[in-house]
Short mmCIF file of C-alpha atoms in Angstrom, two decimals:
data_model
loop_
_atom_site.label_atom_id
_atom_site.label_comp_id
_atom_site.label_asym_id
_atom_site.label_seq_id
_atom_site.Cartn_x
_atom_site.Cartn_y
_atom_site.Cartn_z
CA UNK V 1 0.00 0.00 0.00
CA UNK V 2 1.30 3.48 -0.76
CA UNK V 3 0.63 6.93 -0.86
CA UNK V 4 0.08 7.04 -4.74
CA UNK V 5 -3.64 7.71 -4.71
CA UNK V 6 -3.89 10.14 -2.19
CA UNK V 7 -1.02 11.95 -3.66
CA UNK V 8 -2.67 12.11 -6.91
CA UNK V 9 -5.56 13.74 -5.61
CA UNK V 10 -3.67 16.09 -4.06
CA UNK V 11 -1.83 17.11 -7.08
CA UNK V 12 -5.23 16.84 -9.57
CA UNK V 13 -5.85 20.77 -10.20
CA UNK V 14 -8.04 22.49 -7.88
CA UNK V 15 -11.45 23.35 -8.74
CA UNK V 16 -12.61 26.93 -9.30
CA UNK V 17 -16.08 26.67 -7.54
CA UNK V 18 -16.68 25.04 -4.51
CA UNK V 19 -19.23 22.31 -3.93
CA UNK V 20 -22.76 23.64 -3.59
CA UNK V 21 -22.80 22.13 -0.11
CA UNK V 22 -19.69 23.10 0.68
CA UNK V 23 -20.49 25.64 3.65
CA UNK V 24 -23.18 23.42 5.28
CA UNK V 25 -20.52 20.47 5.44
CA UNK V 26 -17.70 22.43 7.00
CA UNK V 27 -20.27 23.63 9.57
CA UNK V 28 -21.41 20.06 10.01
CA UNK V 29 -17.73 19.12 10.55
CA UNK V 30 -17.14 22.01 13.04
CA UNK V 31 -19.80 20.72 15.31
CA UNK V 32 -19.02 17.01 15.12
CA UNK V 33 -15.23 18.57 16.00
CA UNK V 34 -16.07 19.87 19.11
CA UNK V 35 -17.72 17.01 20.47
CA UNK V 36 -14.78 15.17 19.62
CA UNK V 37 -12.41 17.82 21.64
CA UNK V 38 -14.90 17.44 24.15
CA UNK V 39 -15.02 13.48 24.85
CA UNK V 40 -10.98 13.70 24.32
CA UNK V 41 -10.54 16.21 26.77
CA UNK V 42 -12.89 13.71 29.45
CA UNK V 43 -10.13 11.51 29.80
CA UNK V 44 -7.39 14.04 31.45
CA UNK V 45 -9.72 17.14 32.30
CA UNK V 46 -9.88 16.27 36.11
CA UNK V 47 -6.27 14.78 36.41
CA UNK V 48 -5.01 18.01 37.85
CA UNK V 49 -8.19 18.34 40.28
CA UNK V 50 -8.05 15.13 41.64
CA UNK V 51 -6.16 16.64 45.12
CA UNK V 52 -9.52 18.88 45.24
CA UNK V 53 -11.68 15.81 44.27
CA UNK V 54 -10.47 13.84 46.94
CA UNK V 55 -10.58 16.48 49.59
CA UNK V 56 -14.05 16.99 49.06
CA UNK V 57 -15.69 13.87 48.51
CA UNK V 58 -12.88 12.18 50.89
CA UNK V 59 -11.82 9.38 48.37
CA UNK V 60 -9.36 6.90 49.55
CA UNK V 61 -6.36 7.04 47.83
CA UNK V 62 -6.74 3.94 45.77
CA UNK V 63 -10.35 4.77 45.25
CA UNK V 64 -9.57 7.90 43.68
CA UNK V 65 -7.50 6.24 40.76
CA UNK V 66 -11.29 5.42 40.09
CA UNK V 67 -12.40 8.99 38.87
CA UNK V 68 -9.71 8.11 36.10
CA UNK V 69 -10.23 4.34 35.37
CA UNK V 70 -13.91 4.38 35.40
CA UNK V 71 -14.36 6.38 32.21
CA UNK V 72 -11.41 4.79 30.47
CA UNK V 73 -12.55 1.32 31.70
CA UNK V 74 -16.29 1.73 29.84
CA UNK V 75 -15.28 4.16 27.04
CA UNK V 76 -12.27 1.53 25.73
CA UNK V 77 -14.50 -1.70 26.49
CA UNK V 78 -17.51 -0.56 24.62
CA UNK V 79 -16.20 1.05 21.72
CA UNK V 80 -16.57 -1.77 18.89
CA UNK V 81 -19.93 -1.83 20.14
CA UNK V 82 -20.36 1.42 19.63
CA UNK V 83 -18.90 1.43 15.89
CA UNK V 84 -21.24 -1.92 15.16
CA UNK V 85 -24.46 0.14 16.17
CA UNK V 86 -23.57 2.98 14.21
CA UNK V 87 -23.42 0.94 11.46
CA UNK V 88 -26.40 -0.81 11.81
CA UNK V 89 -28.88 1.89 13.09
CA UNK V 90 -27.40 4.92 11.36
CA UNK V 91 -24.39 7.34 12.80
CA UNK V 92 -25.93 10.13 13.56
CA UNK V 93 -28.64 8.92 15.49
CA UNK V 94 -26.35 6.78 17.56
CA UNK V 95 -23.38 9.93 18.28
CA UNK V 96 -26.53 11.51 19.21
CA UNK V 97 -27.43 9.60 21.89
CA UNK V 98 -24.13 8.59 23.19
CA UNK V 99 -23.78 12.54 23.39
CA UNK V 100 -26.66 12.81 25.29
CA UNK V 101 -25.95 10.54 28.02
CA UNK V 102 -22.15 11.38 28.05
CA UNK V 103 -23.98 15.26 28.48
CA UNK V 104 -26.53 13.70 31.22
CA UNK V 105 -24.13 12.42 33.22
CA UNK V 106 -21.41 15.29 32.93
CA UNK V 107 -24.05 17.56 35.00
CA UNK V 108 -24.92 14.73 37.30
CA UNK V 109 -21.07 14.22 38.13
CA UNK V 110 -20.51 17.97 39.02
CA UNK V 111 -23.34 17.64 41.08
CA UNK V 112 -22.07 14.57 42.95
CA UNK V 113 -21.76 14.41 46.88
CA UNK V 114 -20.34 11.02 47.33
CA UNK V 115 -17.15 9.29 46.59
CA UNK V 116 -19.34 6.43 45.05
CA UNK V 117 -21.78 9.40 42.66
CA UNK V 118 -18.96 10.10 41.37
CA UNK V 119 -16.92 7.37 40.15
CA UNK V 120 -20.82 6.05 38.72
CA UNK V 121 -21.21 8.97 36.61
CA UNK V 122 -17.73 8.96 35.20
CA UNK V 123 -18.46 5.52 34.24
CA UNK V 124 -21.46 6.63 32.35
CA UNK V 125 -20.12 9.17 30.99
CA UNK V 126 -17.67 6.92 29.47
CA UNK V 127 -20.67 4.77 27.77
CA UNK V 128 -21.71 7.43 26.28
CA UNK V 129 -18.55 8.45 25.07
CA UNK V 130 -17.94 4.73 23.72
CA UNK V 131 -21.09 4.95 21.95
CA UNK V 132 -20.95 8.31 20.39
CA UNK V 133 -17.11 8.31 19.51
CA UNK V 134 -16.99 5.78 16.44
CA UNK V 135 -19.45 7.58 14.57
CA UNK V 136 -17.39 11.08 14.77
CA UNK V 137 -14.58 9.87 12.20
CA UNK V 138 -17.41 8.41 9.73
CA UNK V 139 -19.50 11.22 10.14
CA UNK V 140 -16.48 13.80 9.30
CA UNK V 141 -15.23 11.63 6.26
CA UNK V 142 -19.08 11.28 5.12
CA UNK V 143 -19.79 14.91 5.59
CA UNK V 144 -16.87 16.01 3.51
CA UNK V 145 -17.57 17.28 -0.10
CA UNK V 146 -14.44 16.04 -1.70
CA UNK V 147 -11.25 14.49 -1.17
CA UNK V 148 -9.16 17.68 -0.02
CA UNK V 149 -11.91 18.35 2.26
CA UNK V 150 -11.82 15.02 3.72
CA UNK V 151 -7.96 14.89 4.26
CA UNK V 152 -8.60 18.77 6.23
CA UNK V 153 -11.16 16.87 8.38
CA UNK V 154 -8.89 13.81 9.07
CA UNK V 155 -6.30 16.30 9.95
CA UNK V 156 -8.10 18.92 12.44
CA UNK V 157 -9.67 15.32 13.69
CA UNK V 158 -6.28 13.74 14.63
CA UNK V 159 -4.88 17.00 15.87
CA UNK V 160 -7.82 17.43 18.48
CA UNK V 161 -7.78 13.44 19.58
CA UNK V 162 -3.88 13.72 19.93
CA UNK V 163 -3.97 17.31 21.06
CA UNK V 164 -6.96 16.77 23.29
CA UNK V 165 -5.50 15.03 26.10
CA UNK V 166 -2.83 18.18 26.82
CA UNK V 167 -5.52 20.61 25.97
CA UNK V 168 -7.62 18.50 29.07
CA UNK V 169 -4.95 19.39 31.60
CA UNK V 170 -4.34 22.83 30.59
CA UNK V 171 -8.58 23.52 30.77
CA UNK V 172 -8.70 21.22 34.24
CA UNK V 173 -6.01 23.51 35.40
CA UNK V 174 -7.77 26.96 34.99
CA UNK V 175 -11.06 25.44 36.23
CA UNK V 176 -10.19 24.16 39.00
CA UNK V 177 -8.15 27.51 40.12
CA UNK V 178 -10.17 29.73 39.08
CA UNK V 179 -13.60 28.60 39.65
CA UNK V 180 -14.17 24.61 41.18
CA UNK V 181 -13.10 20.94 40.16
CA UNK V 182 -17.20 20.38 39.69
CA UNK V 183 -16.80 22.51 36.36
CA UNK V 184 -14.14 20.13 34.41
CA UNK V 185 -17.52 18.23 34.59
CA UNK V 186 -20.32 21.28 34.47
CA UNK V 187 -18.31 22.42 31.04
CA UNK V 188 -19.25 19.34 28.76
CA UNK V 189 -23.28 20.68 29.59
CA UNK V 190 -23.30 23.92 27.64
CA UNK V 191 -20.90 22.28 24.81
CA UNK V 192 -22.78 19.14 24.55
CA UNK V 193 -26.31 21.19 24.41
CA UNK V 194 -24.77 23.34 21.60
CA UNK V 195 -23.95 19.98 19.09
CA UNK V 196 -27.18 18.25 20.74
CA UNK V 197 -29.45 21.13 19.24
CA UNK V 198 -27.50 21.77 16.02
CA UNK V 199 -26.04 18.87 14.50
CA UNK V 200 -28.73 17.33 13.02
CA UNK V 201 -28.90 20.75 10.82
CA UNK V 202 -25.72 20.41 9.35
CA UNK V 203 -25.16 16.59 9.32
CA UNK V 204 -26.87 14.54 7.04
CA UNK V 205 -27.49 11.26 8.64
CA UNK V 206 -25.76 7.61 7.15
CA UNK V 207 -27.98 4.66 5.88
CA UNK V 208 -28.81 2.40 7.97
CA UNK V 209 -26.76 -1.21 7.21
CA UNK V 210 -29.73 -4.07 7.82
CA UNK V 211 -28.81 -6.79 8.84
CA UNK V 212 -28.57 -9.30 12.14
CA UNK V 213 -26.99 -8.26 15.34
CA UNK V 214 -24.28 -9.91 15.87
CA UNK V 215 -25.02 -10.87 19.66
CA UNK V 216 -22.02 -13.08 20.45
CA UNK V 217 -19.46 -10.92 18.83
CA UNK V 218 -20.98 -7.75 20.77
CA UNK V 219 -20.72 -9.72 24.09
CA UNK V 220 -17.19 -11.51 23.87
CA UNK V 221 -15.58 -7.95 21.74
CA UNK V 222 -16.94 -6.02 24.96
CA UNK V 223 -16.62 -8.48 27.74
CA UNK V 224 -13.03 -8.99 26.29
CA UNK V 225 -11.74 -5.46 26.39
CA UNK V 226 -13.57 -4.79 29.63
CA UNK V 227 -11.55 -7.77 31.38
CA UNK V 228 -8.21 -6.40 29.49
CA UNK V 229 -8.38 -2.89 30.79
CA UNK V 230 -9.46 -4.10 34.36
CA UNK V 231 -6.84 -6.13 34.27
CA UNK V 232 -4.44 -3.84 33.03
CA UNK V 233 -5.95 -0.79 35.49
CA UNK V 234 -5.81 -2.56 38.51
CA UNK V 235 -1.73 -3.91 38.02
CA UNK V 236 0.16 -1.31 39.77
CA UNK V 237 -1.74 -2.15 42.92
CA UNK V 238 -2.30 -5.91 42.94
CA UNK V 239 0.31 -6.53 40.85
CA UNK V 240 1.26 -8.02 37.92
CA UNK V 241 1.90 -11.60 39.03
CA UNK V 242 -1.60 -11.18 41.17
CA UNK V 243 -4.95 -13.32 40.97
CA UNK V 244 -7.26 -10.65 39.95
CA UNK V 245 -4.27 -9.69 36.74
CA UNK V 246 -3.57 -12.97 35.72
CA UNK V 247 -7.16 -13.83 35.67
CA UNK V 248 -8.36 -10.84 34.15
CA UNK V 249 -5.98 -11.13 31.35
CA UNK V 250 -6.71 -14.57 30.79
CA UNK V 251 -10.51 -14.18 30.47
CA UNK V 252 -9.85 -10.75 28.56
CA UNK V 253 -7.68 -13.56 25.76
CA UNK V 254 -10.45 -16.40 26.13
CA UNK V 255 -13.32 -13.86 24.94
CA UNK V 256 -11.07 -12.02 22.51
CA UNK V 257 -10.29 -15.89 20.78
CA UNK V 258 -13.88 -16.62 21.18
CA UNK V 259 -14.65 -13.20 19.25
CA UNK V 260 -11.97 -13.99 16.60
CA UNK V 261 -13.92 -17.62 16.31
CA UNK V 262 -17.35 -15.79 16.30
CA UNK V 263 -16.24 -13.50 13.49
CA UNK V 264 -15.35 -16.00 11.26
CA UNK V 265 -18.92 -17.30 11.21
CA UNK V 266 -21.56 -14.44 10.96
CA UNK V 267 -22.76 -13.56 8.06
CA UNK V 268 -22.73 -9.45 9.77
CA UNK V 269 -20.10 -9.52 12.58
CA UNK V 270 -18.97 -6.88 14.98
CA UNK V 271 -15.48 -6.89 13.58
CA UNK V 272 -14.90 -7.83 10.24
CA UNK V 273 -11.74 -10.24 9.85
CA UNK V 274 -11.05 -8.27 6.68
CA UNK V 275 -9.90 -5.24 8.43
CA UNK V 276 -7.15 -7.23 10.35
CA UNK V 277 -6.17 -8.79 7.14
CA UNK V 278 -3.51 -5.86 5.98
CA UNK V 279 -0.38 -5.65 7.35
CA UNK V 280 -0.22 -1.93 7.15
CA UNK V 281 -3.52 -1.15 8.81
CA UNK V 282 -2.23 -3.85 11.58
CA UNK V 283 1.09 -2.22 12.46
CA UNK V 284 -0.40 1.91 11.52
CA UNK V 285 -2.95 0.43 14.64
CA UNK V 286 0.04 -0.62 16.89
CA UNK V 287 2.03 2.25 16.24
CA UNK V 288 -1.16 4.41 17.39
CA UNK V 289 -1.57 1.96 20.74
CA UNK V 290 2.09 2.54 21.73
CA UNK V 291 1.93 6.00 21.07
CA UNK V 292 -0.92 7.04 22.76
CA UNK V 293 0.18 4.86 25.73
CA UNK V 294 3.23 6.62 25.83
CA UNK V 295 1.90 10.03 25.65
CA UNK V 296 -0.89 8.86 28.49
CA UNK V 297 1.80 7.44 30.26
CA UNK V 298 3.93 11.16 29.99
CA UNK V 299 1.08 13.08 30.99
CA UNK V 300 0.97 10.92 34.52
CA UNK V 301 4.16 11.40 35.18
CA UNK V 302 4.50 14.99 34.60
CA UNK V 303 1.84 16.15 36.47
CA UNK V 304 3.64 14.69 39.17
CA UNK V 305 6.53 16.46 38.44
CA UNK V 306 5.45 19.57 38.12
CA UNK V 307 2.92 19.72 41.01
CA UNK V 308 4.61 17.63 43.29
CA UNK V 309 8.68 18.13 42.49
CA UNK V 310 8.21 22.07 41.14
CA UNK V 311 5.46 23.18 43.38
CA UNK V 312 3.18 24.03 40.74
CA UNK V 313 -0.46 24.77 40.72
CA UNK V 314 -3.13 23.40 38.75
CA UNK V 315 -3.18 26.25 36.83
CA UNK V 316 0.61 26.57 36.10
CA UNK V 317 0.68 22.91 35.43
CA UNK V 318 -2.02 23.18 32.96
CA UNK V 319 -0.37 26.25 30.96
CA UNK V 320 3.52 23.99 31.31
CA UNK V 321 1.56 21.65 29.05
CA UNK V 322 0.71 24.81 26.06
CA UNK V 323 3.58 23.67 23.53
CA UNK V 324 2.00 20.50 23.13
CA UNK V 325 -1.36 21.59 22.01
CA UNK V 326 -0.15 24.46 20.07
CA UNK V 327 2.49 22.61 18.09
CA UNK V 328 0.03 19.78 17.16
CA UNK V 329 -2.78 22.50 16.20
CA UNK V 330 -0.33 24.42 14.17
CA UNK V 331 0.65 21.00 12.45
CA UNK V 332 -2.65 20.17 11.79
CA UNK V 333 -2.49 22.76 8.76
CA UNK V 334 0.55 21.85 7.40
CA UNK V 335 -0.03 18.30 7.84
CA UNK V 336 -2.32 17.60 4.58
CA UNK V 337 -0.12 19.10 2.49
CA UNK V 338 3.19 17.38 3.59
CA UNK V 339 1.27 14.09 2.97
CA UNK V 340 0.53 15.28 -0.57
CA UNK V 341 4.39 15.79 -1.51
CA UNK V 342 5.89 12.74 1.16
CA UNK V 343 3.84 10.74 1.44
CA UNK V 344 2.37 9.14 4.97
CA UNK V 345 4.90 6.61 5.88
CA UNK V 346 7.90 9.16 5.74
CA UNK V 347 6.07 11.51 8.51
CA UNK V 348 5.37 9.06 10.87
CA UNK V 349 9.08 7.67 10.45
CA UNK V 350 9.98 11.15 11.39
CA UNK V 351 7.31 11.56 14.45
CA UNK V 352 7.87 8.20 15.77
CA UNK V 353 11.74 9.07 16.00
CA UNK V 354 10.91 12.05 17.65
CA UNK V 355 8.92 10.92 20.38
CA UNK V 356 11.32 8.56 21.21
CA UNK V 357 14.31 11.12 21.51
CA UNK V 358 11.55 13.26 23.63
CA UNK V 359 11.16 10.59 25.91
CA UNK V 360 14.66 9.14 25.92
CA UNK V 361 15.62 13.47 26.94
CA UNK V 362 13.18 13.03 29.95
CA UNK V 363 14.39 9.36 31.11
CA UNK V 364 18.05 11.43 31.80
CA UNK V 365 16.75 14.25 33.49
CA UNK V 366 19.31 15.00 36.28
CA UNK V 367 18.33 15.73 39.76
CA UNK V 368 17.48 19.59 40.23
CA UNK V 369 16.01 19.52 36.79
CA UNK V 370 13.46 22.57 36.29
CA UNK V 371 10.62 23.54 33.51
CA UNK V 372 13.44 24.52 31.33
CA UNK V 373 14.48 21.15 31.50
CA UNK V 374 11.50 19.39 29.91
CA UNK V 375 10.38 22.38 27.66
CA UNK V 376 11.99 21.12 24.70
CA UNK V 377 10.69 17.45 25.69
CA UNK V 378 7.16 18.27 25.14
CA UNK V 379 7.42 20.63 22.25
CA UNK V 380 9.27 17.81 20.27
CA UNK V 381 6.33 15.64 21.30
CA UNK V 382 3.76 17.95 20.29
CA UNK V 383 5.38 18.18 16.77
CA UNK V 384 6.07 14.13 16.61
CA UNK V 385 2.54 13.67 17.29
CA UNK V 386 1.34 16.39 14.48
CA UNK V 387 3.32 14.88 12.11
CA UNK V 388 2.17 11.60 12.87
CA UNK V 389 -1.42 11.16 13.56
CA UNK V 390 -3.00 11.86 10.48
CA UNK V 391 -1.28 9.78 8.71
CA UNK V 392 -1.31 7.27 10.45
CA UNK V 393 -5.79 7.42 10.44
CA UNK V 394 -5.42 7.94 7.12
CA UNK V 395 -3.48 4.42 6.90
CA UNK V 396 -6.14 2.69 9.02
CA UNK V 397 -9.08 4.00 6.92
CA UNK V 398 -7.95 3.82 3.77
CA UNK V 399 -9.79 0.66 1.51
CA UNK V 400 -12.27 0.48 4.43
CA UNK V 401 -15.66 0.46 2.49
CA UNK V 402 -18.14 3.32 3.45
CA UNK V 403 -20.32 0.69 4.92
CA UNK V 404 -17.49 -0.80 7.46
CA UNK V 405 -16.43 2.92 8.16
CA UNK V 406 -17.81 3.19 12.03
CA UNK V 407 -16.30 -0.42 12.78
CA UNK V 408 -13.12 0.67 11.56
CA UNK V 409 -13.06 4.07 13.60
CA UNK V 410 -14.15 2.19 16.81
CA UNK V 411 -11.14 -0.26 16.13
CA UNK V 412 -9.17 3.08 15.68
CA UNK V 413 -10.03 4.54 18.93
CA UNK V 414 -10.28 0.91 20.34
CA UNK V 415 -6.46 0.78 19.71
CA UNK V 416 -5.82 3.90 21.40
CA UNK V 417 -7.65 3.74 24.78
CA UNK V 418 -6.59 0.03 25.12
CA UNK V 419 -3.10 1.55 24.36
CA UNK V 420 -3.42 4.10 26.97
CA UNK V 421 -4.08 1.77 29.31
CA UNK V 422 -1.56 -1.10 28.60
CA UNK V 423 0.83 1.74 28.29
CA UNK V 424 0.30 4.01 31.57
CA UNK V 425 -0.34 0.44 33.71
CA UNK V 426 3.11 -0.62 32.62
CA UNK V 427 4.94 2.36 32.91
CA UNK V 428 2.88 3.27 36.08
CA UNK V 429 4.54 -0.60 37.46
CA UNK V 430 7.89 0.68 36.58
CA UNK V 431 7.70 3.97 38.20
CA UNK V 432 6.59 2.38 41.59
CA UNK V 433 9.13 -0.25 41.45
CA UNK V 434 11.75 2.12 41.32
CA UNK V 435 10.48 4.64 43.15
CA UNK V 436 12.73 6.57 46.37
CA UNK V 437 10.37 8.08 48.86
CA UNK V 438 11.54 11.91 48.68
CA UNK V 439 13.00 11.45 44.51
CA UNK V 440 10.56 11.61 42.36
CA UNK V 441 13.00 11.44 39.51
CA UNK V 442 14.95 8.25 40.67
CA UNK V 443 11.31 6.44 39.65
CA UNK V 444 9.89 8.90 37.06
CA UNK V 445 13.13 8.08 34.70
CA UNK V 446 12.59 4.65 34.60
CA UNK V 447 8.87 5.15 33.57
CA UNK V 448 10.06 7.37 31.04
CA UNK V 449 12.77 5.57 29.61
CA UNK V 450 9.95 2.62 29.32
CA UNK V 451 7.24 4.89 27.43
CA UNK V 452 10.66 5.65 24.88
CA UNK V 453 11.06 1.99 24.60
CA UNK V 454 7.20 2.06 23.68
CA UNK V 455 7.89 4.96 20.97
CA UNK V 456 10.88 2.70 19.97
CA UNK V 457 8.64 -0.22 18.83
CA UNK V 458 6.61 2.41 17.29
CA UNK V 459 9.27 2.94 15.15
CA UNK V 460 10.41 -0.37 14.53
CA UNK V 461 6.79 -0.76 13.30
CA UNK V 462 6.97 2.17 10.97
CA UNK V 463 9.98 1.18 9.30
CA UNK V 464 8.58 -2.55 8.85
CA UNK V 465 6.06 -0.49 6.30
CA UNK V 466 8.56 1.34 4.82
CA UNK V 467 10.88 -2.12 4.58
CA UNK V 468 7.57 -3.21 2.54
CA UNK V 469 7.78 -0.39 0.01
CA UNK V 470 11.37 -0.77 -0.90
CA UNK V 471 11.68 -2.51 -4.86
CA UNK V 472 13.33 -6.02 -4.28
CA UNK V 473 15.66 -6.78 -6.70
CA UNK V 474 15.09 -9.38 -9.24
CA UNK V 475 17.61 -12.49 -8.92
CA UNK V 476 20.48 -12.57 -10.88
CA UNK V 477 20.75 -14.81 -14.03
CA UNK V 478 23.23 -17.67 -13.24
CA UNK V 479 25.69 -18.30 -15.86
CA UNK V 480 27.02 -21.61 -16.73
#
């Protein structure tokens, strides 16, 4: 697979009028935009409020890793689900109701007064996410008019989910200063009333696929990534040789084989084998997994440092984070075009090798290190993870038929919260078994050095579709 198509359509001449719909679908896309930002931004909004969280609602401190886990445990175990009934009962009417409960639950979750409201509402707000999220990437490449509009709305769509997450600490940080922790959750309400009342206006809705339900495949695809992130969750405190891991794992694999079994045999499955069928969608979806668990596992670790080793505030910590959002939202302009002339495989080469290096820089930060210190860390991951997002959806989707679109985008985002979570368990493991009461470094540089091993076998994958590309030579004649 190459770039060769997408490059031609990039260098086809422009046209001189734009599509009569044009306006409506770039307002449609706006609006399906934002309630990506806003699900993004869910899963690290209340990271740096979880001091105030606890304080208030008096969370234990392994209870509070809850506030956290619950949304990522129900929005990465339910999002193939969510993908299959987008496809089956149309996307917009699905995104809309996932939006409405993730929006429900939002308000009841500021409102909470227990430990236990809490952690329920998170939970549902992560169900609605799951459901709501896999339509987002069909709806955007639906909506657009044409093919250069479509590659602009993969592009602003990969720079807010990879841009998202830093943006989330930033807004969690002012919040929480300024006004209270309640309104990292009160926020989603007015935003998620805005797209509730408007996007059926701009966005026309996708026909509905008929067809059986495929029951088994929706119970062992969820079951099985619900046991894997539990699993995965819970291993820095039971550890990794533990019952509850070992087991969770296990059943997570035995549902996950019964799935692969299941999908074999369905005449309309959940996941369609074909999808894991091409090497470069396979390894484009484990370089995204490794990279978003190393960037979840970054943002864990910094906050730390930063709050905890420089004595900053929420606030402060949020704004430390700006040159990751910015360079990945200036990127996401340039992006399009840079795939148009390179191609997407020599971009994420080049982001993939930057992340590592970022990561590698922050595994050998000395003791005494300060913000200057890890500036130029997180602007070279902001710019790795520009240049490589995009291109690497734009890999995953590509050949997908328009049918198969919202299973392929819940695989997608499937990838990256199971990612997060394999990646921030692991690296959270080797933080705490090298951790020095009163050094946060002496621990924090092993977990980094293991999220740039992660980036490393990012890159290893990369270059294994580049290896792919290169012309073999024919054999030479043998002369007698």
């Amino acid at each position: 697979m190459s770039s060769t198509v997408l490059s031609r359509a990039h260098k086809a001449p422009l046209p001189t009028e734009l599509p009569p719909n044009a306006g409506r679908a770039a307002t449609g896309i706006f609006i399906v935009l934002i309630a990506q930002l806003m699900l993004v931004l869910d899963a690290t909004v209340v990271n740096v409020a979880l001091p105030h969280i606890s304080t208030d609602l008096s969370f234990s401190p392994a209870g509070l890793s809850w506030v956290l886990n619950g949304y990522t445990l129900a929005f990465g175990g339910l999002l193939l689900l969510g993908g299959r009934l987008g496809d089956v009962f149309g996307r917009l009417r699905v995104f809309w109701l996932g939006l409405a409960v993730f929006t429900l639950f939002s308000f009841v979750g500021g409102l909470a007064q227990s430990a236990e409201m809490l952690v329920i509402s998170r939970a549902l707000q992560g169900v609605g996410a799951a459901i709501a999220a896999p339509s987002v990437l069909a709806l955007l490449t639906t909506s657009a008019p044409d093919e250069a509009a479509r590659n602009r709305a993969l592009a602003l769509f990969t720079a807010v989910s990879s841009g998202g997450g830093a943006l989330g600490l930033i807004l969690g940080g002012v919040l929480t200063d300024l006004i209270s922790w309640r309104w990292t959750l009160f926020i989603n309400v007015p935003i998620g009333l805005f797209v509730l009342l408007t996007v059926r206006r701009f966005v026309t809705e996708t026909p509905r696929r008929p067809g059986r339900f495929d029951i088994v495949g929706a119970i062992s695809a969820t079951g099985g990534a619900v046991a894997i992130v539990w699993g995965l969750i819970g291993a820095p405190d039971h550890g990794w040789g533990s019952v509850h891991t070992i087991g969770a794992l296990a059943l997570g694999a035995v549902l996950i084989a019964v799935l692969a079994v299941t999908e074999r045999r369905v005449a309309h499955p959940l996941l369609r084998p074909s999808l894991l069928r091409s090497h470069d969608r396979v390894a484009s979806l484990a370089i995204m997994a490794m990279f978003y668990g190393g960037m979840m596992a970054m943002f864990f670790l910094m906050v730390q440092f930063l709050e905890d080793d420089l004595g900053f505030s929420p606030l402060t910590t949020g704004l430390a984070f700006l040159p990751m959002p910015l360079s990945i939202f200036t990127l996401a302009r340039i992006t399009p075009r840079l795939v148009a002339r390179f191609g997407q495989l020599p971009l994420i080469v080049v982001g993939t090798t930057g992340m590592t290096l970022g990561f590698l820089r922050l595994a050998a930060l000395g003791s005494g290190a300060g913000y200057v210190d890890v500036f130029p860390s997180l602007l070279t991951l902001g710019i790795s993870a520009g240049l490589t997002f995009m291109p690497i959806t734009s890999l995953v989707l590509r050949g997908v038929e328009p049918e198969h679109a919202g299973a392929a985008s819940g695989l997608l985002q499937t990838m990256q919260q199971l990612g997060g979570s394999v990646g921030l368990a692991v690296i959270a493991s080797v933080y705490a078994a090298n951790a020095v009461p009163g050094d946060f470094l002496h621990g924090a540089r092993s977990g980094f050095l293991a999220s740039g091993i992660l980036a490393g076998l990012a890159l290893v994958s990369a270059l294994s579709l580049v290896a792919r590309r290169m012309p073999r030579r024919a054999p030479r004649a043998v002369l007698d």
